[in-house]
């Protein structure tokens, strides 16, 4: 992973770690829905790298509602379609809020995430 100085911004999220009951299913979903790529570190851990934040998945039992990760999209409608085509479930359809629009979805491990756009 590249955790160079450009990613290490004081008091900002830099790494997210998820528990997953099926790492291969998580990799397939996030690659299909968002184009994330992964580096495996043994059978129980895989890492993903983004432009602004890195993260990983390790074997464990996910707990829905413990944290809401919110992704940004330039095209909210297309991202929603990508999530559905990848097997995600929409838990809260697109709605407006001061500053933009967003939707929530459930991934294969049962985590709820959100995607927002201007």
PDB file of N, CA and C in Angstrom, residues 72-77 79 101 115-118:
ATOM      1  N   UNK A  72     -18.180   9.396  -1.940  1.00  0.00           N
ATOM      2  CA  UNK A  72     -18.605  10.501  -2.797  1.00  0.00           C
ATOM      3  C   UNK A  72     -18.705   9.997  -4.232  1.00  0.00           C
ATOM      4  N   UNK A  73     -19.679  10.503  -5.001  1.00  0.00           N
ATOM      5  CA  UNK A  73     -19.836  10.134  -6.398  1.00  0.00           C
ATOM      6  C   UNK A  73     -20.100  11.379  -7.240  1.00  0.00           C
ATOM      7  N   UNK A  74     -19.497  11.414  -8.413  1.00  0.00           N
ATOM      8  CA  UNK A  74     -19.802  12.470  -9.387  1.00  0.00           C
ATOM      9  C   UNK A  74     -21.115  12.186 -10.103  1.00  0.00           C
ATOM     10  N   UNK A  75     -21.548  10.917 -10.127  1.00  0.00           N
ATOM     11  CA  UNK A  75     -22.765  10.510 -10.828  1.00  0.00           C
ATOM     12  C   UNK A  75     -23.540   9.551  -9.927  1.00  0.00           C
ATOM     13  N   UNK A  76     -24.392  10.103  -9.085  1.00  0.00           N
ATOM     14  CA  UNK A  76     -25.095   9.331  -8.064  1.00  0.00           C
ATOM     15  C   UNK A  76     -25.968   8.233  -8.674  1.00  0.00           C
ATOM     16  N   UNK A  77     -26.654   8.542  -9.770  1.00  0.00           N
ATOM     17  CA  UNK A  77     -27.535   7.559 -10.417  1.00  0.00           C
ATOM     18  C   UNK A  77     -26.728   6.364 -10.916  1.00  0.00           C
ATOM     19  N   UNK A  79     -23.748   5.377  -9.903  1.00  0.00           N
ATOM     20  CA  UNK A  79     -23.187   4.648  -8.764  1.00  0.00           C
ATOM     21  C   UNK A  79     -24.250   3.761  -8.130  1.00  0.00           C
ATOM     22  N   UNK A 101     -27.301  15.217  -2.353  1.00  0.00           N
ATOM     23  CA  UNK A 101     -28.211  14.070  -2.367  1.00  0.00           C
ATOM     24  C   UNK A 101     -27.407  12.843  -1.993  1.00  0.00           C
ATOM     25  N   UNK A 115     -23.667   6.808  -0.182  1.00  0.00           N
ATOM     26  CA  UNK A 115     -22.983   7.501  -1.279  1.00  0.00           C
ATOM     27  C   UNK A 115     -23.675   8.841  -1.429  1.00  0.00           C
ATOM     28  N   UNK A 116     -22.877   9.918  -1.515  1.00  0.00           N
ATOM     29  CA  UNK A 116     -23.469  11.249  -1.672  1.00  0.00           C
ATOM     30  C   UNK A 116     -22.893  11.950  -2.892  1.00  0.00           C
ATOM     31  N   UNK A 117     -23.609  12.966  -3.321  1.00  0.00           N
ATOM     32  CA  UNK A 117     -23.194  13.771  -4.464  1.00  0.00           C
ATOM     33  C   UNK A 117     -23.735  15.191  -4.275  1.00  0.00           C
ATOM     34  N   UNK A 118     -23.100  16.123  -4.941  1.00  0.00           N
ATOM     35  CA  UNK A 118     -23.591  17.503  -4.911  1.00  0.00           C
ATOM     36  C   UNK A 118     -24.912  17.619  -5.636  1.00  0.00           C
TER      37      UNK A 118
END
